[in-house]
Tab-separated table of C-alpha atoms and ligand atoms in Angstrom:
chain	number	residue	atom	x	y	z
A	7	MET	CA	0.246	7.594	-3.577
A	8	ASP	CA	3.001	8.340	-0.786
A	9	LYS	CA	6.578	9.303	-1.778
A	10	LEU	CA	9.192	9.167	0.126
A	11	GLN	CA	11.702	12.972	0.123
A	12	VAL	CA	15.481	11.768	1.373
A	13	VAL	CA	18.493	14.092	1.619
A	14	GLY	CA	21.475	12.394	1.389
A	15	GLY	CA	24.860	12.839	2.534
A	16	LYS	CA	24.065	11.799	6.272
A	17	ARG	CA	26.122	9.551	8.291
A	18	LEU	CA	23.657	6.995	10.437
A	19	GLU	CA	24.599	7.087	14.596
A	20	GLY	CA	22.252	5.465	16.636
A	21	GLU	CA	20.136	2.156	17.364
A	22	ILE	CA	17.331	0.263	15.140
A	23	VAL	CA	15.173	-2.549	16.909
A	24	ILE	CA	14.605	-4.732	13.908
A	25	SER	CA	11.147	-6.010	13.331
A	26	GLY	CA	9.852	-10.119	13.306
A	27	ALA	CA	10.369	-11.769	9.932
A	28	LYS	CA	7.707	-10.849	7.413
A	29	ASN	CA	8.657	-13.870	5.661
A	30	ALA	CA	8.305	-16.490	9.161
A	31	ALA	CA	4.492	-14.217	10.220
A	32	LEU	CA	2.905	-14.877	6.792
A	33	PRO	CA	2.736	-18.608	6.689
A	34	ILE	CA	2.974	-19.030	10.285
A	35	LEU	CA	-0.735	-16.618	10.277
A	36	CYS	CA	-1.881	-19.328	7.537
A	37	ALA	CA	-0.806	-22.655	10.034
A	38	GLY	CA	-3.708	-20.336	12.848
A	39	LEU	CA	-6.419	-22.235	10.018
A	40	LEU	CA	-4.930	-26.028	11.068
A	41	THR	CA	-6.300	-25.580	14.543
A	42	SER	CA	-9.241	-24.902	16.418
A	43	GLY	CA	-7.470	-23.923	19.110
A	44	ASP	CA	-5.733	-20.265	19.789
A	45	LEU	CA	-2.513	-19.319	18.108
A	46	GLU	CA	-1.078	-16.815	20.043
A	47	LEU	CA	1.567	-15.121	18.624
A	48	SER	CA	4.276	-12.563	19.510
A	49	ASN	CA	7.024	-10.306	17.375
A	50	VAL	CA	4.961	-10.150	14.410
A	51	PRO	CA	5.666	-7.166	12.484
A	52	ARG	CA	3.629	-3.858	11.496
A	53	LEU	CA	3.553	-4.188	7.742
A	54	HIS	CA	1.339	-3.989	4.748
A	55	ASP	CA	1.207	-7.720	3.613
A	56	VAL	CA	0.682	-9.027	7.558
A	57	LYS	CA	-2.735	-6.746	7.453
A	58	THR	CA	-3.319	-7.906	3.571
A	59	ILE	CA	-3.417	-11.652	5.154
A	60	LEU	CA	-4.860	-11.469	8.278
A	61	LYS	CA	-8.210	-9.438	6.548
A	62	LEU	CA	-8.034	-12.459	4.251
A	63	LEU	CA	-8.137	-14.897	6.989
A	64	ALA	CA	-10.636	-12.966	8.936
A	65	GLN	CA	-13.212	-13.495	5.857
A	66	THR	CA	-12.867	-17.260	6.381
A	67	GLY	CA	-14.335	-17.155	9.546
A	68	LEU	CA	-11.186	-16.795	11.497
A	69	LYS	CA	-11.038	-15.151	14.814
A	70	VAL	CA	-8.405	-12.882	14.574
A	71	THR	CA	-7.189	-10.171	17.708
A	72	GLN	CA	-4.494	-7.613	17.265
A	73	ASP	CA	-2.806	-6.240	19.732
A	74	ASP	CA	0.818	-4.173	17.865
A	75	GLU	CA	2.988	-6.720	17.384
A	76	LYS	CA	1.037	-9.583	19.568
A	77	VAL	CA	-1.531	-11.456	17.814
A	78	THR	CA	-4.214	-14.394	18.996
A	79	LEU	CA	-6.173	-16.339	16.184
A	80	ASN	CA	-8.820	-19.131	16.790
A	81	GLY	CA	-9.974	-21.189	13.691
A	82	SER	CA	-12.792	-22.547	16.123
A	83	ALA	CA	-15.204	-21.093	13.690
A	84	ILE	CA	-14.447	-21.233	10.078
A	85	THR	CA	-17.324	-20.517	7.397
A	86	THR	CA	-15.840	-19.576	4.424
A	87	LEU	CA	-13.099	-21.772	2.553
A	88	GLU	CA	-12.198	-19.225	-0.388
A	89	ALA	CA	-9.485	-16.528	-1.107
A	90	PRO	CA	-10.842	-14.541	-3.229
A	91	TYR	CA	-9.087	-12.798	-5.826
A	92	GLU	CA	-9.232	-9.070	-5.114
A	93	LEU	CA	-7.065	-9.740	-2.070
A	94	VAL	CA	-4.514	-12.873	-3.326
A	95	LYS	CA	-3.860	-10.361	-6.182
A	96	THR	CA	-2.199	-8.250	-3.737
A	97	MET	CA	-0.358	-10.536	-2.573
A	98	ARG	CA	0.921	-13.824	-3.694
A	99	ALA	CA	1.612	-15.231	-0.206
A	100	SER	CA	-1.939	-15.785	-0.302
A	101	ILE	CA	-1.798	-19.222	-1.969
A	102	LEU	CA	-0.107	-20.186	1.477
A	103	VAL	CA	-4.312	-20.638	3.004
A	104	LEU	CA	-4.531	-23.025	0.120
A	105	GLY	CA	-3.093	-26.335	2.200
A	106	PRO	CA	-4.206	-25.502	5.652
A	107	LEU	CA	-7.851	-24.837	4.437
A	108	LEU	CA	-7.363	-28.591	2.102
A	109	ALA	CA	-5.288	-30.622	4.962
A	110	ARG	CA	-8.302	-29.559	7.653
A	111	PHE	CA	-11.677	-29.064	5.812
A	112	GLY	CA	-10.957	-30.797	2.530
A	113	GLU	CA	-12.316	-27.991	0.482
A	114	ALA	CA	-10.382	-25.080	-0.828
A	115	LYS	CA	-11.007	-22.362	-3.758
A	116	VAL	CA	-7.819	-19.919	-3.698
A	117	SER	CA	-7.465	-17.542	-7.091
A	118	LEU	CA	-4.259	-18.150	-8.528
A	119	PRO	CA	-2.038	-15.344	-7.643
A	120	GLY	CA	-1.335	-13.159	-10.857
A	121	GLY	CA	2.419	-12.754	-11.789
A	122	CYS	CA	4.464	-10.245	-10.160
A	123	ALA	CA	6.811	-7.466	-11.248
A	124	ILE	CA	10.042	-9.600	-10.266
A	125	GLY	CA	8.335	-12.871	-12.307
A	126	SER	CA	5.811	-14.785	-13.286
A	127	ARG	CA	6.028	-16.596	-10.149
A	128	PRO	CA	3.604	-19.498	-11.036
A	129	VAL	CA	2.356	-22.028	-8.417
A	130	ASP	CA	2.991	-25.645	-10.106
A	131	GLN	CA	4.754	-27.001	-7.768
A	132	HIS	CA	2.021	-26.460	-5.241
A	133	ILE	CA	-0.659	-28.262	-7.075
A	134	LYS	CA	1.775	-31.149	-8.341
A	135	GLY	CA	2.423	-31.694	-4.516
A	136	LEU	CA	-1.122	-31.495	-2.764
A	137	GLN	CA	-2.211	-33.660	-6.242
A	138	ALA	CA	-0.024	-35.695	-4.680
A	139	LEU	CA	-1.254	-35.825	-1.387
A	140	GLY	CA	-4.185	-37.222	-3.001
A	141	ALA	CA	-6.010	-34.015	-4.189
A	142	ASP	CA	-8.333	-33.575	-6.728
A	143	ILE	CA	-7.488	-29.705	-8.669
A	144	THR	CA	-9.064	-27.874	-10.947
A	145	ILE	CA	-8.170	-24.910	-12.083
A	146	GLU	CA	-10.999	-22.546	-13.519
A	147	GLY	CA	-12.150	-18.669	-13.907
A	148	GLY	CA	-8.835	-18.281	-12.481
A	149	TYR	CA	-9.293	-20.137	-9.001
A	150	ILE	CA	-8.398	-23.175	-7.982
A	151	HIS	CA	-10.043	-25.409	-6.243
A	152	ALA	CA	-9.409	-28.035	-4.618
A	153	LYS	CA	-10.730	-31.649	-2.862
A	154	CYS	CA	-10.185	-34.047	-1.010
A	155	LYS	CA	-11.964	-35.959	1.388
A	156	LYS	CA	-8.853	-37.138	3.846
A	157	LEU	CA	-4.985	-36.153	2.735
A	158	LYS	CA	-2.888	-38.927	2.040
A	159	GLY	CA	1.005	-38.882	2.920
A	160	ALA	CA	3.221	-39.528	0.475
A	161	ARG	CA	6.844	-38.893	-1.357
A	162	ILE	CA	7.037	-35.712	-2.738
A	163	ARG	CA	10.235	-34.322	-4.888
A	164	THR	CA	9.821	-30.349	-5.983
A	165	ASP	CA	11.233	-29.896	-9.491
A	166	MET	CA	12.879	-26.493	-7.509
A	167	ILE	CA	13.757	-25.390	-4.337
A	168	THR	CA	10.344	-23.198	-3.361
A	169	VAL	CA	9.627	-21.593	-0.215
A	170	THR	CA	6.318	-20.871	0.111
A	171	GLY	CA	6.499	-24.212	-1.932
A	172	THR	CA	8.029	-26.124	1.396
A	173	GLU	CA	5.318	-24.404	3.589
A	174	ASN	CA	2.204	-24.820	1.907
A	175	LEU	CA	2.860	-28.869	1.669
A	176	LEU	CA	4.524	-29.019	5.090
A	177	MET	CA	1.223	-27.177	6.646
A	178	ALA	CA	-0.986	-29.976	4.389
A	179	ALA	CA	1.067	-33.020	5.905
A	180	THR	CA	0.914	-32.528	9.240
A	181	LEU	CA	-2.981	-33.834	8.674
A	182	ALA	CA	-2.141	-36.147	6.408
A	183	ASP	CA	-3.031	-39.831	6.688
A	184	GLY	CA	0.072	-41.202	7.817
A	185	GLU	CA	4.061	-40.585	6.389
A	186	THR	CA	4.676	-37.600	3.844
A	187	VAL	CA	8.482	-37.117	2.615
A	188	LEU	CA	9.456	-33.722	1.311
A	189	GLU	CA	12.865	-33.387	-0.690
A	190	ASN	CA	14.058	-30.985	-2.089
A	191	ALA	CA	12.682	-28.416	0.723
A	192	ALA	CA	13.288	-25.307	1.441
A	193	ARG	CA	15.751	-24.275	4.249
A	194	GLU	CA	15.111	-20.219	4.573
A	195	PRO	CA	15.251	-19.867	7.996
A	196	GLU	CA	11.572	-18.909	7.885
A	197	VAL	CA	10.571	-22.341	6.815
A	198	THR	CA	12.618	-23.554	9.844
A	199	ASP	CA	10.690	-21.069	12.302
A	200	LEU	CA	7.216	-22.236	10.769
A	201	ALA	CA	8.006	-26.021	10.895
A	202	ASN	CA	9.466	-25.175	14.767
A	203	LEU	CA	5.304	-24.053	15.583
A	204	LEU	CA	3.878	-26.022	13.868
A	205	VAL	CA	5.844	-29.105	15.937
A	206	ALA	CA	5.074	-26.814	18.488
A	207	MET	CA	0.685	-26.999	17.730
A	208	GLY	CA	1.314	-30.922	18.127
A	209	ALA	CA	2.894	-31.606	14.523
A	210	ARG	CA	5.429	-34.657	13.859
A	211	ILE	CA	8.354	-33.482	12.011
A	212	GLU	CA	12.037	-35.003	11.144
A	213	GLY	CA	14.692	-33.356	9.075
A	214	ILE	CA	14.043	-29.242	10.725
A	215	GLY	CA	16.397	-27.078	8.519
A	216	THR	CA	17.576	-29.608	6.016
A	217	ASP	CA	16.149	-30.353	2.416
A	218	ARG	CA	13.923	-33.228	4.344
A	219	LEU	CA	11.613	-33.155	5.864
A	220	VAL	CA	9.597	-36.270	6.867
A	221	ILE	CA	5.783	-35.789	8.638
A	222	GLN	CA	3.871	-38.161	10.343
A	223	GLY	CA	0.374	-36.810	10.194
A	224	VAL	CA	-1.784	-36.433	13.056
A	225	ALA	CA	-5.675	-36.356	13.632
A	226	GLU	CA	-5.546	-32.831	14.900
A	227	LEU	CA	-3.268	-29.711	15.851
A	228	HIS	CA	-4.059	-27.876	19.011
A	229	GLY	CA	-3.306	-24.188	19.705
A	230	ALA	CA	0.692	-22.781	20.536
A	231	ARG	CA	2.323	-19.646	21.682
A	232	HIS	CA	5.176	-18.840	19.748
A	233	ALA	CA	7.423	-15.553	18.846
A	234	VAL	CA	7.912	-14.923	14.894
A	235	ILE	CA	12.252	-14.994	14.612
A	236	SER	CA	13.611	-11.348	13.618
A	237	ASP	CA	13.554	-10.598	9.710
A	238	ARG	CA	17.377	-10.884	8.557
A	239	ILE	CA	16.228	-9.245	5.254
A	240	GLU	CA	15.611	-5.503	7.107
A	241	ALA	CA	18.609	-6.188	9.478
A	242	ALA	CA	20.726	-6.917	6.563
A	243	THR	CA	18.825	-3.833	4.900
A	244	PHE	CA	20.151	-1.633	7.741
A	245	LEU	CA	23.476	-3.093	7.626
A	246	CYS	CA	23.641	-2.302	3.873
A	247	ALA	CA	22.793	1.517	4.357
A	248	VAL	CA	25.888	2.185	7.110
A	249	ALA	CA	27.526	0.777	4.595
A	250	ALA	CA	26.482	2.909	1.994
A	251	THR	CA	26.261	5.856	4.310
A	252	GLY	CA	29.370	5.583	6.783
A	253	GLY	CA	28.697	5.750	10.533
A	254	ASP	CA	27.655	3.877	13.504
A	255	ILE	CA	24.497	1.528	14.464
A	256	LEU	CA	23.884	-0.874	16.863
A	257	LEU	CA	20.870	-3.182	15.142
A	258	ARG	CA	18.525	-5.040	18.510
A	259	ASN	CA	16.459	-7.825	18.238
A	260	THR	CA	18.213	-9.653	15.309
A	261	ARG	CA	19.544	-12.902	15.577
A	262	THR	CA	23.076	-13.058	14.089
A	263	ASP	CA	23.913	-16.434	12.974
A	264	TYR	CA	21.361	-17.616	9.979
A	265	PHE	CA	22.276	-14.845	7.318
A	266	ASP	CA	26.447	-15.471	6.825
A	267	VAL	CA	27.030	-15.072	3.617
A	268	ALA	CA	25.145	-11.641	4.057
A	269	LEU	CA	27.722	-11.056	6.951
A	270	ASP	CA	31.337	-12.247	5.130
A	271	LYS	CA	29.989	-9.913	2.353
A	272	LEU	CA	29.603	-6.874	4.373
A	273	ARG	CA	32.817	-7.441	5.842
A	274	GLU	CA	34.285	-7.748	2.344
A	275	ILE	CA	32.722	-4.620	1.414
A	276	GLY	CA	34.606	-3.125	4.505
A	277	LEU	CA	31.691	-3.046	7.435
A	278	VAL	CA	33.232	-3.836	10.937
A	279	MET	CA	30.758	-5.840	12.647
A	280	THR	CA	30.108	-6.605	16.696
A	281	MET	CA	28.074	-9.412	17.763
A	282	GLY	CA	26.007	-9.554	20.552
A	283	PRO	CA	23.261	-12.583	21.765
A	284	GLU	CA	20.686	-10.227	20.049
A	285	SER	CA	22.585	-7.200	18.298
A	286	ILE	CA	25.066	-6.089	15.751
A	287	ARG	CA	26.937	-3.229	16.072
A	288	ALA	CA	27.931	-1.929	12.461
A	289	GLN	CA	30.739	0.681	11.797
A	290	MET	CA	31.643	1.772	8.700
A	291	GLY	CA	34.306	4.517	7.771
A	292	GLY	CA	35.268	4.991	4.157
A	293	ARG	CA	34.344	4.096	0.677
A	294	PRO	CA	32.867	0.713	0.200
A	295	LYS	CA	34.913	-1.899	-1.402
A	296	PRO	CA	33.238	-3.696	-4.446
A	297	VAL	CA	31.778	-7.338	-3.544
A	298	SER	CA	30.554	-10.004	-6.445
A	299	PHE	CA	27.650	-12.365	-5.316
A	300	ARG	CA	25.064	-14.863	-7.329
A	301	THR	CA	22.309	-15.083	-5.663
A	302	THR	CA	21.098	-19.247	-4.946
A	303	GLU	CA	17.994	-20.685	-2.546
A	304	TYR	CA	19.296	-20.920	1.340
A	305	PRO	CA	21.981	-20.983	2.855
A	306	GLY	CA	23.523	-19.899	-0.327
A	307	PHE	CA	23.307	-15.612	-1.393
A	308	PRO	CA	19.680	-14.302	-0.267
A	309	THR	CA	18.163	-12.740	-3.400
A	310	ASP	CA	15.523	-10.585	-1.540
A	311	MET	CA	19.042	-8.984	-0.052
A	312	GLN	CA	20.402	-8.382	-4.318
A	313	ALA	CA	19.167	-5.104	-4.784
A	314	GLN	CA	20.439	-3.745	-1.068
A	315	PHE	CA	23.677	-4.660	-1.634
A	316	MET	CA	23.731	-3.400	-5.574
A	317	ALA	CA	23.210	-0.145	-3.940
A	318	VAL	CA	26.279	-0.710	-1.889
A	319	ASP	CA	28.246	-1.387	-5.197
A	320	THR	CA	27.076	2.190	-7.062
A	321	ILE	CA	29.430	3.774	-4.899
A	322	ALA	CA	31.907	1.250	-4.432
A	323	SER	CA	35.731	1.926	-5.152
A	324	GLY	CA	35.538	-0.737	-8.097
A	325	SER	CA	33.740	-2.611	-10.230
A	326	SER	CA	31.368	-5.866	-9.449
A	327	ARG	CA	29.053	-8.557	-10.885
A	328	ILE	CA	25.995	-9.225	-9.714
A	329	THR	CA	23.856	-12.756	-10.993
A	330	GLU	CA	19.856	-13.320	-10.086
A	331	THR	CA	19.242	-17.042	-10.231
A	332	ILE	CA	16.251	-17.690	-8.033
A	333	PHE	CA	13.382	-15.225	-10.564
A	334	GLU	CA	13.760	-14.180	-14.103
A	335	ASN	CA	13.313	-10.237	-13.498
A	336	ARG	CA	14.592	-8.605	-10.553
A	337	PHE	CA	16.730	-6.302	-12.383
A	338	MET	CA	14.242	-2.775	-12.471
A	339	HIS	CA	15.890	-1.238	-9.660
A	340	VAL	CA	18.983	-1.133	-12.167
A	341	GLN	CA	17.274	2.093	-14.767
A	342	GLU	CA	16.219	3.803	-11.280
A	343	MET	CA	19.904	3.397	-10.117
A	344	ASN	CA	21.215	4.747	-13.218
A	345	ARG	CA	19.102	7.579	-12.925
A	346	LEU	CA	20.984	8.361	-9.941
A	347	GLY	CA	24.139	8.306	-12.045
A	348	ALA	CA	25.074	5.199	-11.334
A	349	SER	CA	26.714	2.725	-13.966
A	350	ILE	CA	25.527	-0.306	-14.223
A	351	GLN	CA	25.025	-2.639	-17.644
A	352	THR	CA	22.367	-6.176	-17.631
A	353	GLU	CA	23.214	-9.180	-19.633
A	354	GLY	CA	20.561	-11.114	-18.869
A	355	ASN	CA	20.460	-12.215	-15.193
A	356	THR	CA	23.823	-10.762	-14.649
A	357	ALA	CA	24.183	-7.351	-13.631
A	358	HIS	CA	27.767	-4.848	-13.953
A	359	VAL	CA	28.303	-2.369	-12.061
A	360	LYS	CA	30.926	0.081	-12.021
A	361	GLY	CA	31.191	1.656	-9.125
A	362	VAL	CA	30.978	5.427	-9.254
A	363	ASP	CA	32.219	8.615	-7.154
A	364	ARG	CA	29.424	9.551	-5.935
A	365	LEU	CA	25.572	9.412	-6.609
A	366	VAL	CA	23.368	12.590	-7.263
A	367	GLY	CA	19.169	13.021	-5.820
A	368	ALA	CA	17.041	12.976	-8.635
A	369	PRO	CA	12.878	11.688	-8.779
A	370	VAL	CA	12.997	8.078	-9.151
A	371	MET	CA	9.964	4.871	-8.686
A	372	ALA	CA	9.543	2.411	-6.046
A	373	THR	CA	9.020	-1.259	-8.686
A	374	ASP	CA	8.760	-3.819	-6.118
A	375	LEU	CA	9.169	-4.167	-2.198
A	376	ARG	CA	13.462	-4.752	-1.504
A	377	ALA	CA	14.180	-2.766	-4.566
A	378	SER	CA	12.566	0.284	-2.940
A	379	ALA	CA	14.715	-0.219	0.111
A	380	SER	CA	17.629	-0.407	-2.171
A	381	LEU	CA	16.915	3.088	-3.909
A	382	VAL	CA	15.982	4.430	-0.040
A	383	ILE	CA	19.697	3.134	0.416
A	384	ALA	CA	21.093	5.045	-3.058
A	385	ALA	CA	19.276	8.028	-2.036
A	386	MET	CA	20.726	8.451	1.219
A	387	ALA	CA	24.430	8.153	0.095
A	388	ALA	CA	23.678	10.075	-2.893
A	389	GLN	CA	24.151	14.102	-2.793
A	390	GLY	CA	21.545	16.597	-3.017
A	391	THR	CA	17.219	15.071	-2.947
A	392	THR	CA	15.607	11.971	-4.293
A	393	ILE	CA	12.270	11.987	-4.748
A	394	ILE	CA	10.936	8.204	-4.548
A	395	ASP	CA	7.394	7.425	-5.373
A	396	ARG	CA	5.065	4.699	-5.245
A	397	ILE	CA	6.802	3.748	-1.740
A	398	TYR	CA	3.333	1.423	-1.069
A	399	HIS	CA	6.105	-1.310	-2.361
A	400	LEU	CA	8.230	-0.057	0.988
A	401	ASP	CA	5.505	-0.391	3.280
A	402	ARG	CA	4.843	-3.939	2.032
A	403	GLY	CA	7.430	-5.459	3.753
A	404	TYR	CA	9.163	-2.866	6.317
A	405	ASP	CA	7.613	-1.554	9.586
A	406	ARG	CA	8.003	2.155	9.395
A	407	MET	CA	11.176	2.033	7.331
A	408	GLU	CA	11.187	6.159	7.345
A	409	VAL	CA	11.165	6.212	11.236
A	410	LYS	CA	13.579	3.963	12.168
A	411	LEU	CA	16.099	5.589	9.440
A	412	SER	CA	15.389	9.221	11.035
A	413	ALA	CA	15.969	7.865	14.349
A	414	VAL	CA	19.352	7.196	13.532
A	415	GLY	CA	19.470	10.308	11.214
A	416	ALA	CA	18.880	10.081	8.132
A	417	ASP	CA	17.084	13.328	6.028
A	418	ILE	CA	13.669	10.740	5.176
A	419	VAL	CA	10.722	12.120	5.322
A	420	ARG	CA	7.183	10.940	3.263
A	421	ILE	CA	5.438	13.405	1.916
A	422	LYS	CA	1.217	12.684	1.076
B	725	EPZ	C1	9.498	-16.676	-1.273
B	725	EPZ	O1	9.077	-15.878	-2.165
B	725	EPZ	C2	9.590	-15.141	-0.366
B	725	EPZ	N1	8.077	-14.740	-0.250
B	725	EPZ	C3	9.635	-14.216	-1.304
B	725	EPZ	O2	10.280	-13.164	-0.548
B	725	EPZ	C4	11.463	-14.708	-1.596
B	725	EPZ	O3	12.407	-13.881	-2.831
B	725	EPZ	C5	11.127	-16.347	-2.547
B	725	EPZ	O4	10.740	-17.120	-1.760
B	725	EPZ	C6	12.969	-16.943	-2.688
B	725	EPZ	O5	13.400	-16.471	-1.095
B	725	EPZ	C7	7.135	-15.198	0.763
B	725	EPZ	O6	7.980	-16.380	1.240
B	725	EPZ	C8	6.096	-15.075	1.418
B	725	EPZ	P1	9.754	-18.996	-4.661
B	725	EPZ	P2	8.515	-17.701	-3.400
B	725	EPZ	O7	8.826	-19.891	-4.226
B	725	EPZ	O8	7.478	-19.084	-1.850
B	725	EPZ	C9	9.627	-20.831	-9.187
B	725	EPZ	C10	10.239	-10.047	-0.368
B	725	EPZ	O9	10.776	-9.638	-0.871
B	725	EPZ	N2	8.655	-21.250	-8.659
B	725	EPZ	O10	10.824	-19.979	-3.772
B	725	EPZ	O11	7.263	-17.497	-4.243
B	725	EPZ	C11	9.242	-19.309	-9.097
B	725	EPZ	O12	9.076	-18.630	-9.935
B	725	EPZ	C12	10.098	-11.757	-1.281
B	725	EPZ	O13	10.018	-10.516	0.709
B	725	EPZ	C13	7.962	-22.368	-10.142
B	725	EPZ	O14	8.240	-21.980	-10.817
B	725	EPZ	O15	9.573	-18.115	-4.159
B	725	EPZ	C14	11.012	-18.832	-8.790
B	725	EPZ	O16	11.574	-18.696	-9.663
B	725	EPZ	C15	9.696	-11.907	-2.927
B	725	EPZ	N3	6.989	-22.873	-9.560
B	725	EPZ	C16	11.481	-20.365	-7.683
B	725	EPZ	O17	11.007	-20.897	-8.144
B	725	EPZ	C17	5.942	-22.920	-8.180
B	725	EPZ	O18	4.624	-23.821	-7.340
B	725	EPZ	C18	11.625	-19.697	-6.243
B	725	EPZ	O19	9.844	-19.310	-6.161
B	725	EPZ	C19	7.207	-22.375	-7.374
B	725	EPZ	C20	8.248	-21.478	-7.776
């Protein structure tokens, strides 16, 4: 099992290229199941989760060719309408094959994703929505069996805002008979990126970017060419890193218009940012100021940035309060940060952070994707050496993070 060894105290200086967004790439790759044409994708991030979804898609018979960040899919020879447990258990987003397989082939058998570290994360809304579209769904032996000769458009309102739930139902609705209205839809930029791709494939979708999507089903979708949007979570992770260590970095290949709330919080922390068309220059001198926030669905403060901002708060010049409203167990990085000398108390879904003058390196353990990123940030700000164990979590969602950080002056090496 790989570990990362980090020696803290180094300022960050230089350029970092941001990769494509994991949470846009995963649903977009599954959209390859919706057409017999070619889907030519670029800016696909090189991540373990992308490898996993491509393995799963290839098992259905989807033709996959990959050349670095370019991936071409062709769905003209799909033979298996199943997503097996051994793959789904390693990545919950595999549930995103359910909608497309059902919509195009009238049948799908997908393993129920297990829970995960940050919460139970059920998929009841995915199932409820597909049933509203006419699917006959039974759950047995840990699998979701869905059947429907032809999905029929319907008005669906999910009980809560769900990102992959919206994506699954949106993909299914593109090939359903008639009109589907998705209310309470997720508005994350990654959902919008998927919707834009589907329109490029011939889908008819109104209300993109809003919480009400209106889809007119079409008989079939054709191939398309699409560049995955850049990853706002990766970009914010590196901005938190320089906020914690001090320095002057330039992020390339990033958007600047879809994480305003996080950017405002970074300015409150004291980060000075200069925006270019596809770049952000971030300069940080002095000690971070504390920021409080509560995570909510887009366009509010993203839950996927909560742990990274907490890492900065641990060394800020005051106290802060962080409330997590999306997942019930997304504070597992707290104990690990306290091992580095942080002073964080949790009370239900709120963490109270008291900024300390310095963190001191120690062995810690990654527990989930964004928690592992937050430990890298804390370790880079700490004095001395930190060993971060179980960094397979990190590799799921970050494209060679230690390589990108070493290139801007961090002392961080991967040890096998
Ligand atoms: C997506 O997960 C992201 N993953 C997550 O990113 C992200 O944290 C999350 O959205 C919230 O923004 C991908 O896009 C691949 P949800 P998802 O359905 O779709 C409850 C990362 O770090 N819920 O929006 O699984 C659920 O339990 C990952 O990149 C139901 O109860 O999240 C949660 O409390 C982590 N029933 C809340 O809704 C359902 O049927 C939001 O979940 C669906 C969801």
